[in-house]
Coordinates of C-alpha atoms (C1' of nucleotides) in Angstrom, one line a residue:
Chain A
M7 CA 77.9 -76.4 218.8
S8 CA 74.3 -75.6 218.6
Q9 CA 72.0 -78.3 220.0
K10 CA 69.2 -78.9 217.6
P11 CA 66.1 -80.6 218.9
V12 CA 66.1 -84.3 218.2
R13 CA 63.7 -85.3 215.5
V14 CA 63.8 -88.7 214.0
R15 CA 61.6 -90.5 211.5
F16 CA 60.6 -93.9 210.6
A17 CA 59.9 -94.0 206.8
P18 CA 58.3 -97.3 205.7
S19 CA 56.9 -97.7 202.3
P20 CA 53.4 -99.2 202.2
T21 CA 54.3 -102.2 200.1
G22 CA 53.1 -104.8 202.6
P23 CA 53.2 -105.6 206.3
L24 CA 56.1 -104.4 208.4
H25 CA 58.4 -107.2 209.3
M26 CA 60.4 -107.6 212.5
G27 CA 63.4 -105.8 211.0
G28 CA 61.3 -102.8 210.2
V29 CA 59.8 -102.9 213.7
R30 CA 63.2 -102.8 215.2
T31 CA 64.2 -99.9 213.1
A32 CA 61.1 -98.1 214.3
L33 CA 61.9 -99.1 217.8
Y34 CA 65.4 -97.7 217.8
N35 CA 64.0 -94.5 216.4
Y36 CA 61.4 -94.3 219.0
L37 CA 63.8 -95.0 221.8
F38 CA 66.3 -92.5 220.5
A39 CA 63.6 -89.8 220.3
K40 CA 62.2 -90.5 223.8
K41 CA 65.7 -90.6 225.3
H42 CA 66.4 -87.2 224.0
N43 CA 63.0 -85.7 224.6
G44 CA 62.7 -85.4 220.8
T45 CA 60.0 -86.1 218.3
F46 CA 59.3 -89.4 216.5
V47 CA 57.8 -88.9 213.1
I48 CA 56.4 -91.5 210.8
R49 CA 56.4 -90.7 207.1
I50 CA 54.9 -92.9 204.4
E51 CA 57.2 -93.3 201.4
D52 CA 54.9 -94.2 198.6
T53 CA 56.7 -92.6 195.7
D54 CA 56.5 -95.9 193.8
Q55 CA 52.8 -96.1 193.0
T56 CA 53.1 -99.4 191.3
R57 CA 54.0 -101.1 194.5
F58 CA 51.2 -99.7 196.6
V59 CA 49.5 -102.4 198.7
E60 CA 46.0 -101.7 200.1
G61 CA 45.9 -101.8 203.9
A62 CA 49.6 -101.7 204.4
Q63 CA 49.6 -98.3 205.9
D64 CA 46.9 -99.2 208.4
Y65 CA 48.8 -102.3 209.2
I66 CA 51.9 -100.4 210.0
M67 CA 50.1 -97.9 212.3
D68 CA 48.3 -100.7 214.0
A69 CA 51.5 -102.7 214.6
M70 CA 53.3 -99.7 216.0
K71 CA 50.4 -99.1 218.3
W72 CA 50.4 -102.7 219.6
C73 CA 54.2 -102.3 220.2
K74 CA 53.5 -99.1 222.2
M75 CA 55.9 -97.1 220.1
M76 CA 53.6 -94.7 218.5
P77 CA 55.0 -91.7 216.7
T78 CA 53.6 -88.3 217.6
E79 CA 53.8 -86.8 214.1
G80 CA 52.5 -88.5 211.0
P81 CA 49.5 -89.2 208.9
G82 CA 46.4 -88.9 211.1
L83 CA 48.5 -87.8 214.0
G84 CA 49.0 -84.2 213.2
G85 CA 52.2 -82.1 213.3
D86 CA 53.5 -79.0 211.7
F87 CA 55.4 -80.5 208.9
G88 CA 52.8 -82.4 207.0
P89 CA 51.5 -83.9 204.9
Y90 CA 53.4 -87.0 206.0
V91 CA 52.6 -89.1 203.0
Q92 CA 54.9 -88.5 200.1
S93 CA 52.3 -88.9 197.4
E94 CA 50.4 -86.0 199.0
R95 CA 53.6 -83.9 198.8
K96 CA 54.0 -84.7 195.1
E97 CA 54.0 -81.0 193.9
M98 CA 56.8 -80.1 196.3
Y99 CA 59.6 -82.1 194.8
R100 CA 59.8 -80.8 191.2
P101 CA 61.2 -77.3 192.1
Y102 CA 64.0 -78.9 194.1
A103 CA 64.9 -81.2 191.2
E104 CA 64.9 -78.2 188.9
Q105 CA 67.0 -76.3 191.3
L106 CA 69.6 -79.0 190.8
I107 CA 69.6 -78.5 187.1
E108 CA 70.0 -74.7 187.5
N109 CA 73.0 -75.0 189.6
G110 CA 74.6 -77.7 187.4
K111 CA 74.2 -80.6 189.8
G112 CA 71.6 -82.4 187.8
Y113 CA 70.4 -82.8 184.2
Y114 CA 67.5 -84.0 182.1
A115 CA 67.7 -87.4 180.6
F116 CA 65.4 -88.6 177.8
D117 CA 66.5 -92.2 177.6
T118 CA 63.6 -94.6 177.7
A119 CA 63.5 -97.6 179.9
E120 CA 64.0 -99.7 176.8
D121 CA 67.0 -97.7 175.8
L122 CA 68.6 -98.4 179.2
T123 CA 67.8 -102.0 179.1
A124 CA 69.4 -102.3 175.7
V125 CA 72.5 -100.5 176.7
R126 CA 72.9 -102.7 179.8
E127 CA 72.3 -105.8 177.8
Q128 CA 74.9 -104.9 175.3
A129 CA 77.4 -104.1 178.0
K130 CA 76.8 -107.4 179.6
Q131 CA 77.4 -109.1 176.3
M132 CA 80.7 -107.4 176.2
G133 CA 81.6 -108.7 179.6
M134 CA 80.7 -105.7 181.7
P135 CA 78.0 -106.9 184.1
N136 CA 77.6 -103.5 185.8
W137 CA 76.9 -100.8 183.3
Q138 CA 76.3 -97.5 185.0
Y139 CA 74.9 -94.2 183.9
N140 CA 77.8 -92.0 185.0
S141 CA 80.4 -89.4 184.1
V142 CA 81.9 -91.8 181.6
T143 CA 78.8 -93.0 179.9
R144 CA 76.5 -90.0 180.1
G145 CA 78.1 -88.4 177.0
S146 CA 76.8 -91.2 174.8
M147 CA 73.2 -91.1 176.2
K148 CA 70.3 -88.8 175.4
N149 CA 70.4 -86.0 178.0
S150 CA 70.8 -82.3 178.4
I151 CA 74.5 -82.6 178.7
S152 CA 75.1 -84.6 175.5
L153 CA 72.3 -83.2 173.4
P154 CA 72.5 -79.7 171.7
Q155 CA 70.8 -77.0 173.8
D156 CA 68.0 -76.4 171.2
E157 CA 67.1 -80.0 171.0
V158 CA 66.8 -80.3 174.7
Q159 CA 64.5 -77.2 174.6
R160 CA 62.5 -78.7 171.8
R161 CA 62.1 -82.0 173.6
L162 CA 61.0 -80.3 176.8
E163 CA 58.5 -78.1 175.0
A164 CA 57.2 -81.1 173.0
G165 CA 56.5 -82.8 176.3
D166 CA 58.9 -85.7 175.7
P167 CA 59.1 -87.9 178.8
Y168 CA 62.2 -87.2 180.8
V169 CA 63.8 -87.9 184.2
I170 CA 66.2 -85.8 186.2
R171 CA 69.4 -87.3 187.1
M172 CA 72.1 -86.4 189.6
K173 CA 75.3 -85.3 187.9
M174 CA 77.8 -87.2 189.9
P175 CA 81.2 -85.5 189.9
R176 CA 84.3 -87.5 188.9
N177 CA 86.8 -88.8 191.4
E178 CA 85.8 -87.1 194.6
D179 CA 85.9 -88.8 198.0
I180 CA 82.7 -88.5 200.0
R181 CA 83.2 -88.8 203.7
L182 CA 80.4 -89.5 206.1
E183 CA 80.5 -90.2 209.8
D184 CA 78.1 -92.9 210.7
E185 CA 77.1 -92.9 214.4
I186 CA 77.5 -96.6 214.6
R187 CA 80.3 -97.4 212.1
G188 CA 82.5 -94.4 212.2
W189 CA 83.9 -92.8 209.0
V190 CA 82.9 -94.3 205.7
V191 CA 84.6 -93.0 202.6
V192 CA 83.4 -93.6 199.1
N193 CA 84.7 -92.3 195.8
T194 CA 82.2 -90.8 193.4
N195 CA 83.6 -92.9 190.6
N196 CA 81.8 -95.8 192.2
L197 CA 78.5 -93.9 192.3
D198 CA 76.2 -93.5 189.3
D199 CA 74.0 -90.7 188.1
K200 CA 70.9 -91.8 190.1
V201 CA 67.5 -90.8 188.8
L202 CA 66.1 -88.3 191.3
F203 CA 62.9 -87.4 189.5
K204 CA 60.9 -89.9 187.6
S205 CA 59.0 -89.5 184.3
D206 CA 55.7 -90.0 186.1
G207 CA 56.2 -86.8 188.0
M208 CA 57.2 -88.4 191.2
P209 CA 60.6 -88.2 192.9
T210 CA 62.6 -91.3 193.7
Y211 CA 63.3 -92.3 197.2
H212 CA 66.7 -90.5 197.1
L213 CA 65.3 -87.1 196.3
A214 CA 62.2 -87.3 198.4
N215 CA 63.9 -88.5 201.5
I216 CA 66.5 -85.7 201.4
V217 CA 63.9 -83.0 200.7
D218 CA 61.5 -84.3 203.3
D219 CA 64.2 -84.9 206.0
H220 CA 65.3 -81.4 205.4
L221 CA 61.9 -79.8 205.4
M222 CA 60.8 -81.9 208.4
E223 CA 64.0 -80.8 210.3
I224 CA 65.1 -84.4 210.9
S225 CA 68.2 -84.4 213.1
H226 CA 69.2 -88.1 212.9
V227 CA 68.5 -90.6 210.2
I228 CA 68.4 -94.1 211.8
R229 CA 67.7 -96.7 209.2
G230 CA 68.8 -100.2 208.0
E231 CA 72.2 -101.1 206.8
E232 CA 70.8 -101.7 203.3
W233 CA 70.9 -97.9 202.9
L234 CA 74.5 -97.5 203.6
P235 CA 75.6 -97.8 200.0
S236 CA 73.4 -94.9 199.0
A237 CA 74.2 -92.7 202.0
P238 CA 77.1 -91.0 200.1
L239 CA 74.7 -90.0 197.4
H240 CA 72.4 -88.5 200.1
V241 CA 75.3 -86.6 201.5
M242 CA 76.1 -85.2 198.0
L243 CA 72.5 -84.1 197.7
Y244 CA 72.6 -82.2 201.0
E245 CA 75.7 -80.5 199.7
A246 CA 74.1 -79.8 196.4
F247 CA 71.2 -78.0 198.1
G248 CA 73.5 -76.3 200.5
W249 CA 71.7 -77.9 203.4
E250 CA 73.2 -79.3 206.6
A251 CA 73.0 -83.0 206.6
P252 CA 71.4 -84.9 209.5
K253 CA 73.5 -87.4 211.4
F254 CA 73.4 -90.9 210.1
A255 CA 73.2 -94.3 211.9
H256 CA 72.9 -97.5 209.9
L257 CA 71.6 -100.4 211.8
P258 CA 72.8 -104.0 211.4
L259 CA 70.6 -106.4 209.6
L260 CA 68.4 -109.0 211.1
L261 CA 69.4 -112.5 209.8
K262 CA 67.5 -115.7 209.5
P263 CA 68.1 -118.3 212.3
D264 CA 69.5 -120.9 210.1
G265 CA 72.2 -120.3 207.5
N266 CA 72.8 -116.7 206.6
G267 CA 71.0 -114.0 204.8
K268 CA 68.4 -111.3 205.6
L269 CA 65.4 -112.5 207.5
S270 CA 62.5 -112.8 205.0
K271 CA 58.8 -113.3 205.4
R272 CA 59.1 -116.9 204.0
D273 CA 61.4 -117.9 206.9
G274 CA 58.5 -117.8 209.3
D275 CA 56.5 -120.5 207.6
R276 CA 59.5 -122.5 206.9
L277 CA 60.9 -122.5 210.5
G278 CA 57.7 -122.1 212.4
F279 CA 57.8 -118.7 214.0
P280 CA 56.2 -115.3 213.1
V281 CA 58.2 -112.7 211.3
F282 CA 55.5 -110.1 211.6
P283 CA 54.3 -108.2 214.7
T284 CA 50.6 -108.9 213.9
N285 CA 48.7 -111.1 211.5
W286 CA 48.7 -110.1 207.8
T287 CA 46.3 -111.4 205.3
T288 CA 47.2 -110.9 201.6
A289 CA 44.8 -110.0 198.9
E290 CA 44.9 -113.6 197.8
G291 CA 43.8 -114.7 201.3
D292 CA 47.2 -116.0 202.5
V293 CA 47.7 -115.4 206.2
F294 CA 51.1 -114.6 207.6
S295 CA 51.0 -115.0 211.4
G296 CA 52.0 -112.4 213.9
Y297 CA 53.4 -112.3 217.4
R298 CA 50.3 -110.7 218.8
E299 CA 48.0 -113.5 217.5
N300 CA 50.5 -116.1 218.6
G301 CA 50.1 -115.0 222.2
Y302 CA 53.2 -113.0 222.7
F303 CA 53.0 -109.9 224.9
S304 CA 54.2 -106.8 223.0
G305 CA 56.6 -106.0 225.9
A306 CA 58.3 -109.3 225.4
F307 CA 58.4 -108.9 221.7
V308 CA 59.8 -105.4 221.9
N309 CA 62.3 -106.4 224.6
M310 CA 63.6 -109.3 222.5
L311 CA 63.9 -107.0 219.4
A312 CA 65.7 -104.4 221.3
F313 CA 68.4 -106.9 222.2
L314 CA 68.9 -107.9 218.6
G315 CA 71.8 -105.5 217.8
W316 CA 71.9 -103.6 221.0
N317 CA 72.8 -104.3 224.6
P318 CA 73.1 -102.1 227.7
G319 CA 76.5 -103.4 228.7
T320 CA 75.2 -104.8 231.9
T321 CA 73.7 -108.3 232.6
Q322 CA 70.2 -107.0 232.8
E323 CA 68.0 -108.4 230.1
I324 CA 64.5 -107.7 231.1
F325 CA 63.7 -104.1 230.1
P326 CA 60.2 -102.6 230.1
M327 CA 59.8 -99.8 227.5
D328 CA 60.6 -97.0 229.9
E329 CA 63.8 -98.7 231.0
L330 CA 64.7 -99.3 227.4
V331 CA 64.3 -95.6 226.8
E332 CA 66.5 -94.8 229.7
A333 CA 69.3 -97.2 228.7
F334 CA 69.3 -96.9 225.0
T335 CA 72.3 -95.3 223.2
L336 CA 73.4 -95.5 219.6
D337 CA 77.0 -96.2 220.5
R338 CA 76.0 -99.5 222.0
V339 CA 74.4 -100.7 218.8
S340 CA 76.5 -103.4 217.3
K341 CA 77.9 -103.4 213.8
S342 CA 77.3 -106.9 212.6
G343 CA 74.0 -108.6 211.7
A344 CA 72.1 -110.5 214.3
K345 CA 70.5 -113.9 213.8
F346 CA 67.0 -114.0 215.1
D347 CA 66.5 -116.7 217.8
P348 CA 63.0 -118.0 218.3
D349 CA 64.0 -119.8 221.6
K350 CA 65.2 -116.7 223.2
T351 CA 62.0 -115.0 222.1
K352 CA 60.0 -117.6 224.0
W353 CA 62.1 -117.1 227.0
F354 CA 61.4 -113.4 227.0
Q355 CA 57.7 -114.2 226.7
Q356 CA 57.9 -116.6 229.6
Q357 CA 59.6 -114.0 231.8
Y358 CA 56.9 -111.4 231.0
L359 CA 54.1 -113.8 231.6
R360 CA 55.5 -114.7 235.0
A361 CA 55.9 -111.1 236.0
E362 CA 52.4 -110.1 234.9
N363 CA 49.6 -109.5 237.4
N364 CA 47.3 -112.4 237.9
T365 CA 44.1 -110.4 237.4
V366 CA 45.4 -109.0 234.2
L367 CA 46.3 -112.5 233.0
A368 CA 42.8 -113.7 234.0
E369 CA 41.2 -111.0 232.0
I370 CA 43.1 -112.1 228.9
L371 CA 42.3 -115.7 229.6
Q372 CA 38.6 -115.0 230.0
K373 CA 38.4 -113.8 226.5
E374 CA 40.1 -116.9 225.1
I375 CA 38.1 -119.6 226.8
E376 CA 34.5 -120.7 226.5
G377 CA 33.3 -121.2 230.1
D378 CA 32.0 -118.3 232.1
Y379 CA 34.1 -118.2 235.3
P380 CA 34.5 -115.5 238.0
I381 CA 37.5 -113.4 237.3
E382 CA 38.8 -114.1 240.9
R383 CA 38.8 -117.8 240.2
L384 CA 40.6 -117.4 236.9
A385 CA 43.2 -115.1 238.6
E386 CA 43.8 -117.9 241.1
V387 CA 44.2 -120.4 238.2
C388 CA 46.8 -118.0 236.7
R389 CA 48.6 -117.7 240.0
L390 CA 48.8 -121.5 240.3
M391 CA 49.7 -122.2 236.7
K392 CA 51.8 -119.4 235.3
E393 CA 55.1 -120.8 236.5
R394 CA 54.7 -123.6 234.1
A395 CA 53.3 -121.6 231.1
T396 CA 54.8 -119.5 228.4
F397 CA 51.7 -118.2 226.9
V398 CA 48.4 -117.3 228.5
K399 CA 46.7 -120.1 226.5
D400 CA 49.1 -122.7 228.2
I401 CA 47.6 -121.7 231.5
W402 CA 44.3 -123.1 230.3
T403 CA 45.5 -126.2 228.4
E404 CA 47.5 -127.2 231.4
G405 CA 45.2 -125.9 234.2
S406 CA 41.6 -126.1 233.0
F407 CA 41.2 -129.1 235.4
L408 CA 41.1 -126.6 238.2
L409 CA 37.7 -125.4 237.1
E410 CA 36.5 -128.4 235.2
R411 CA 36.2 -131.9 236.7
P412 CA 38.5 -134.5 235.0
T413 CA 36.7 -136.8 232.5
E414 CA 39.6 -139.1 232.1
Y415 CA 42.6 -140.3 234.2
D416 CA 46.1 -140.4 232.9
A417 CA 46.8 -144.0 231.9
K418 CA 50.4 -144.1 232.8
T419 CA 49.9 -142.6 236.2
T420 CA 47.0 -144.9 236.9
R421 CA 49.0 -148.0 235.9
K422 CA 52.0 -147.0 238.0
K423 CA 50.3 -145.5 241.1
W424 CA 46.7 -146.8 241.4
K425 CA 47.4 -150.1 242.9
G426 CA 47.8 -151.8 246.3
E427 CA 46.4 -149.8 249.1
A428 CA 45.9 -146.7 247.1
E429 CA 42.1 -146.8 247.1
N430 CA 41.9 -147.5 250.8
Y431 CA 44.3 -144.6 251.7
I432 CA 42.4 -142.2 249.5
T433 CA 39.1 -143.2 251.0
E434 CA 40.4 -142.8 254.5
F435 CA 41.9 -139.5 253.7
K436 CA 38.6 -138.4 252.2
T437 CA 37.0 -139.0 255.5
I438 CA 39.5 -136.8 257.2
L439 CA 39.1 -134.1 254.6
S440 CA 35.3 -134.2 255.1
E441 CA 35.9 -133.5 258.8
T442 CA 38.3 -130.6 258.1
E443 CA 37.1 -127.1 258.1
D444 CA 40.2 -125.0 257.4
Y445 CA 41.0 -125.5 253.7
S446 CA 44.0 -123.3 253.6
A447 CA 46.9 -124.9 251.7
E448 CA 48.9 -124.8 254.9
N449 CA 46.3 -126.7 256.9
I450 CA 45.6 -129.2 254.2
E451 CA 49.3 -129.9 254.2
K452 CA 49.4 -130.4 257.9
V453 CA 46.3 -132.6 257.9
F454 CA 47.8 -134.7 255.1
K455 CA 51.2 -135.1 256.9
D456 CA 49.4 -136.0 260.1
Y457 CA 47.6 -138.7 258.2
L458 CA 50.9 -140.1 256.8
A459 CA 52.4 -140.1 260.2
S460 CA 49.4 -142.0 261.7
K461 CA 49.7 -144.6 259.1
E462 CA 53.5 -144.7 259.0
I463 CA 53.5 -144.5 255.2
G464 CA 55.5 -142.4 252.7
I465 CA 54.2 -139.4 250.8
G466 CA 54.6 -141.2 247.5
Q467 CA 52.0 -143.8 248.5
V468 CA 49.2 -141.3 248.8
L469 CA 49.9 -137.9 247.1
P470 CA 50.3 -139.0 243.5
Q471 CA 47.1 -141.0 244.0
F472 CA 45.4 -138.1 245.5
R473 CA 46.5 -136.0 242.5
L474 CA 45.1 -138.6 240.1
V475 CA 41.6 -138.7 241.6
L476 CA 41.4 -134.9 241.9
T477 CA 42.9 -133.8 238.6
G478 CA 43.2 -136.8 236.4
K479 CA 46.9 -136.0 235.9
G480 CA 50.3 -137.1 236.9
M481 CA 51.8 -133.7 237.3
G482 CA 51.0 -130.2 238.2
P483 CA 51.1 -127.6 241.0
S484 CA 51.2 -128.3 244.7
M485 CA 48.3 -130.6 245.7
F486 CA 47.7 -128.6 248.9
E487 CA 47.2 -125.5 246.8
I488 CA 44.9 -127.4 244.5
T489 CA 42.8 -128.8 247.3
S490 CA 42.6 -125.4 248.9
F491 CA 41.5 -123.9 245.6
L492 CA 38.9 -126.6 245.0
G493 CA 37.4 -126.3 248.5
K494 CA 35.8 -129.0 250.6
E495 CA 32.7 -129.8 248.6
E496 CA 34.4 -130.1 245.3
T497 CA 37.3 -132.0 246.7
I498 CA 35.1 -134.6 248.3
A499 CA 33.0 -134.9 245.1
R500 CA 36.1 -135.4 242.9
I501 CA 37.5 -138.0 245.2
E502 CA 34.3 -140.0 245.0
I503 CA 34.0 -139.6 241.3
G504 CA 37.6 -140.4 240.8
V505 CA 37.7 -143.5 242.9
E506 CA 34.6 -144.8 241.2
A507 CA 36.0 -144.2 237.7
L508 CA 39.3 -145.8 238.6
R509 CA 37.7 -148.8 240.1
K510 CA 35.7 -149.4 236.8
N511 CA 38.8 -148.8 234.9
E512 CA 40.5 -151.7 236.8
E513 CA 37.8 -154.2 235.9
Chain B
rG26 C1' 82.0 -108.9 188.5
rG27 C1' 82.2 -103.8 191.1
rC28 C1' 81.5 -100.9 195.6
rC29 C1' 80.4 -100.9 200.8
rC30 C1' 79.9 -103.3 205.6
rA31 C1' 80.9 -107.0 208.9
rU32 C1' 83.6 -111.4 211.6
rU33 C1' 84.3 -113.4 220.2
rC34 C1' 81.0 -120.1 222.6
rG35 C1' 75.5 -123.4 218.3
rU36 C1' 72.7 -118.3 219.0
rC37 C1' 72.5 -113.0 221.2
rU38 C1' 76.5 -110.6 223.1
rA39 C1' 80.3 -108.3 227.2
rG40 C1' 85.3 -107.3 227.3
rU41 C1' 90.9 -105.7 227.6
rG42 C1' 97.6 -104.1 224.6
rG43 C1' 99.1 -108.6 229.8
rU44 C1' 91.8 -111.6 232.1
rU45 C1' 91.0 -118.5 234.5
rA46 C1' 88.0 -114.2 227.8
rG47 C1' 82.3 -112.8 231.4
rG48 C1' 76.8 -113.2 231.0
rA49 C1' 72.1 -114.9 228.7
rC50 C1' 69.3 -118.6 225.5
rA51 C1' 69.7 -123.5 223.9
rU52 C1' 72.2 -128.4 225.4
rG53 C1' 74.3 -132.2 229.1
rC54 C1' 74.6 -133.6 234.3
rG55 C1' 73.2 -133.0 239.4
rG56 C1' 70.1 -130.9 243.5
rU57 C1' 65.1 -129.3 245.2
rU58 C1' 59.9 -131.2 244.1
rU59 C1' 54.6 -136.5 245.2
rU60 C1' 55.1 -135.1 239.9
rC61 C1' 55.9 -131.6 235.8
rA62 C1' 57.4 -126.7 235.5
rU63 C1' 60.0 -123.2 238.2
rC64 C1' 64.3 -122.5 241.0
rC65 C1' 69.5 -123.6 242.4
rG66 C1' 74.2 -125.7 241.2
rU67 C1' 77.4 -127.5 237.5
rA68 C1' 79.7 -129.0 232.7
rA69 C1' 80.8 -128.5 227.7
rA70 C1' 81.3 -124.5 224.3
rA71 C1' 84.4 -118.8 221.2
rC72 C1' 88.5 -114.5 219.9
rA73 C1' 88.1 -117.0 211.1
rG74 C1' 93.3 -117.5 209.0
rG75 C1' 98.2 -115.3 207.8
rA76 C1' 101.6 -111.4 208.2
rG77 C1' 103.2 -106.9 210.6
rU78 C1' 103.6 -103.2 215.0
rU79 C1' 104.9 -104.5 220.2
rC80 C1' 108.5 -107.1 225.6
rG81 C1' 103.4 -109.0 224.8
rA82 C1' 98.2 -109.1 220.7
rU83 C1' 91.6 -111.5 220.9
rU84 C1' 92.3 -106.1 221.2
rC85 C1' 96.1 -101.8 216.6
rU86 C1' 97.5 -102.1 210.9
rC87 C1' 97.5 -104.8 206.3
rC88 C1' 96.3 -109.1 203.4
rU89 C1' 93.3 -113.4 202.7
rA90 C1' 89.0 -116.1 203.6
rU91 C1' 84.0 -116.3 204.8
rG92 C1' 79.3 -113.9 205.3
rG93 C1' 76.1 -110.1 204.2
rG94 C1' 74.2 -105.6 201.8
rC95 C1' 73.9 -102.6 197.4
rU96 C1' 74.5 -102.5 192.3
rA97 C1' 66.2 -100.1 188.9
rC98 C1' 62.5 -94.3 186.3
rC99 C1' 62.0 -100.1 194.2
rA100 C1' 62.2 -98.4 198.7

RNA sequence: GGCCCAUUCGUCUAGUGGUUAGGACAUGCGGUUUUCAUCCGUAAAACAGGAGUUCGAUUCUCCUAUGGGCUACCA
């Protein structure tokens, strides 16, 4: 068997922002292409000009860039198979539609939208909810099969609006082998005479996608499960043109976390998590939040997405992009829909945060906070705080005390711990600290423990109190690390301020 | 309604004609910790139902149920 080069495409329509499901489809295409040293193409499917949304295409490209899964062919990216926007390919489709008429696989139809609505309505009245334009009904409609040849000619010459429909044969089994689902067989009696070419001169999705996939030499069509019902039509189309069909893989759907059903953009607001990769603002000014703006790392987002419908068959869950590429195969994609889990997404983010380099984190943090602090100090803050953070911003909300003196002291801790000999112990320990030169965490710990031993008291009688005066809090990282970080001067100053403030508090 | 697809712990999933049906998230309980978080340990938790094939089915087949998708001159 000849091994054709792998070429896959992601084909969104610019009707709005790309949601998570779309991003996952793009991701699987990207992974598959990389895995096989193939090409990942992006093609914009804007054959429905009434649904065009300003900014959507830019949004899609930007989102893919953030996710680090950029295609290498597409609008603005170059490639030998352009243009990659279907509206710019408009003139290419008509000859193919006409070719279908010539070889008897398609026909002209003159029925107006009103005609069709009327017929459907009438059928519904008669108890048939699903009227279809097909081999049974086409004879009673206005088309080049039912109408006399000369009238068809006259109508065409007069410029009557028409569409071109697929002439679906009667009672034929269409078989297609899906890479994920195996053989799927559909009888043509269940398929209708789909419109392939619209009266506005544009092809429908069905025609455009076949023509473009063929012309762009696409080897594998990896798309959402919602396309499975029309896949047999697409197979018929390839046959009608005498083209070799690409391989198909239909991905399971992404489901909403509660109940059932396809994840939709409304679910995000309702349940409090983003459904979009990045923020999207509608023309009306409504903002739909994105993972990027919510503080997620793209690696965590992508890793989470990869596991919704796929797994490597091992217990490894943390996969940077290059390992994803290495491990990904279509045969490990599952068949059933996957419910999205916001908790698991947070877990991935936490894992990625913890694994990230402290200086890198500090650089992100620096952009998010107001104060102007040395990057080395911020990196230390990140080192101390990241074990107890999920997002970069948590590092600051939980750990800003490291760089800013406390202005208040946790009431509960004060009440429970700042009593008895607390002040005396802290004051004594301050004296010791003022005589200490080695402020390494190890030495502070030693000095502290020597003090405890000399007084024959327990750790709980001094350390929580020490934490309180130094940080104002009842919890946090190791006090020895904190003291070391603060340094002698700041430590002494904070003890004095803290003791004073707490004494006032008592009165 | 018709057609198509699917069905293992609450969720994501692994898995096999004979397994104590495994892991992760979340949850409960312990341990570590000055504390919180982390970390470690541990518990509870699943093969939708019914037939059939078979010595034996969670696994194979069929039926039912449930869920989902599609059913436009939308993609």
